[in-house]
Amino acid sequence: MDIAALRDKHPEHWRKAAAIRTLTLDAVAAANSGHSGMPMGMADVATVLFEKHLKFDPKAPKWADRDRFILSVGHGSMLLYSVLHLTGYEEVPLEEIKNFRQWGSKTAGHPESEYLDAVETTTGPLGQGIANSVGFAIAEEMLRAKYGSKIVDHYTWVMAGDGCLMEGVSQEAIALAGMQKLSKLVVFFDDNGITIDGKVSIADITDQVKRFEASGWHVQSIDGHDPEAIDAAIEAAKADPRPSMIACKTHIALGSSAQDTAKGHGALTDAKLIADTKAAYGWEHGPFEIPADVKAQWEAMGARGAKAHAEWRERFDALSERKRMEFERAFAAEAPKALSAKIRAFKKEAVENAKAVASRKSSEMVLNVVNGVMTETVGGSADLTGSNNTRSGDMEVFSPENRSGRYIHYGIREHGMAAAMNGIALHGGLRPYGGTFMAFTDYARGAMRLSALMHQPVVYVMTHDSIGLGEDGPTHQPVEHLSMLRATPNTYVFRPADTVETAEAWEIALSTSDRPSVLALSRQNLAPVRNEHKTKNLTEQGAYVLREAGEKRRAIIMASGSEVEIAVKARDILEAEGIGTRVVSVPCMELFAAQDEAYRKRVLPAGPVRVAVEAGVRQSWDRLLLGERGREPKAGFVGMEGFGASAPAETLYEKFGITAEAVAEKVKSLL
Ligand SMILES: Cc1ncc(C[n+]2csc(CCOP(=O)(O)OP(=O)(O)O)c2C)c(N)n1
Ligand SMILES: [Mg+2]
């Protein structure tokens, strides 16, 4: 690579890009860890994008109509931090660059959206960013249709590497974006041909350009170090009505002795290598030193957005007060005031006209009420709309022809759906929920974990939540999933027992702004257990006394969802034999854990025998079964110990011993 030729051809550009490269070298050297090669390779693309195209205002990182810049190749975090520092984001002073990857710094190893306002999405798990970006671009289309292009009209720019494109989730994302004709989505592919183990060709010979083209994308291939070519490609991408992919041929760790090798991927910390590289760059400044003229040019790029932002503000202020308040409420992820009253009325009606329904159906009934008062909800399913019951009657389908549609056919792409929902939630202004069979949370897991890590209020409608789905058999019957989901921090896992609890769970999920919720819903009908109307949302306490012991209390049976009915029947058996038994419904363990100790002890006093029943594995119940201190209760569990089987649901409950009789026997064996 003839670095001198690059320098000579575009000397002004070169110095701006070199600032990214040298800040990266210095920060990685100081941290003695990190990834130098990607920022060194993609610095030219970043410079042209920020200088000529990106709509942003460092003084207002959360300006609603900013362009979204997504670093899908998260290990290249120093590229982002460098640019944020250079353009004048106050949250990234030079101190933060010097403290890259250290305790308490905002410049984490990979970009964390929780740490910096300017980080649009947490990346690091390869493939997530590009899949999130599809959600960002969908959100932009929807909101442009809703509020008009004077209020919402921006691009979503992505940098993705070989790793992102090798990950399966990228295929789901690319296919969905192409079909949806997301014209304001532009992906820069860092086509450097290198990953950790060596050349990409040791594991992949895909023609990425053809691959994107096959899914309906506009594609270009350019020299990623030529600023004129980069600029022209961006112009062409903007002009095309399809999503665009620009394959940028780059040299990883450009200009260093590690260039074009796997060594260049990681931390380049050798003092001589760094000195030689800076010499090749013609960079004669000390560590972390940015010459004033270069810094001034970057700051000028940062200042450019202030005007666009001010003009946008004027247009926004000209909206009716109602529109403005709705926009701001939705961007703050606040539920409308009307929601609670609607839910209360729904609950009353559900008690008055009590009937056995599947909780997936109850969920649809709730959505029919909710979606009318919350116009920011965006529904969807991974090709199981009729099974997940996710589409309420008033929802039109989102498509290239109908950007006002609020329902997305994500296709059979659970992971892509979950990642897109993260993007929609992160964009702001919309509240996504989406469904699949609960067993396939495994397929969505990578993105579900990030919903939790990023505190995004995505709602996962996971139906067919146990062996109760019956004949489809063990592949489709979740067994370990409830425990896995409950083990995930920052996640509410709701398993409602009937229509009333389902409505309460939805109310909480839609009133929550800082974490995802999973609704575990049954395929089979559930008998109503909440037979008396209570305006209070009992699910909010996570667990509560559903039936009190008639006789002196000797046992407590805990259950969730479809097994609450079994717990109530077991209580009948035991009470008939003079064994006083309380039933505790546990729709949300996380919320119960958040109650004060006095309440928890009131619901689960130490004395009586405790038995939990759930058509899943025991693991997540231990905390409730074993008590917290003092005398340990005698405890037992009725549930699954292995995978399910293919048969009618009633047979399965019988054969796996999840019955009222078995629960009553378990209690008696412990007394
Ligand atoms: C899902 C996932 N798997 C594995 C990794 C570990 N990892 C980090 S970077 C990388 C290689 C990425 O290659 P590429 O995208 O080409 O980046 P480059 O080496 O060009 O910087 C791998 C395997 C990861 N971060 N995420
Ligand atoms: Mg690579």
CSV table of C-alpha atoms and ligand atoms in Angstrom, one decimal, residues 161-163 190 192-195 200 252, ligand 2:
chain,number,residue,atom,x,y,z
A,161,GLY,CA,-17.5,-6.1,8.7
A,162,ASP,CA,-16.8,-9.6,7.4
A,163,GLY,CA,-17.9,-11.0,10.8
A,190,ASP,CA,-15.6,-3.1,5.5
A,192,ASN,CA,-10.9,-6.1,4.2
A,193,GLY,CA,-10.8,-9.8,3.8
A,194,ILE,CA,-9.5,-10.4,7.3
A,195,THR,CA,-10.9,-11.8,10.5
A,200,VAL,CA,-11.9,-14.6,5.2
A,252,ILE,CA,-7.0,-3.5,7.9
B,2,MG,MG,-12.6,-8.2,8.3
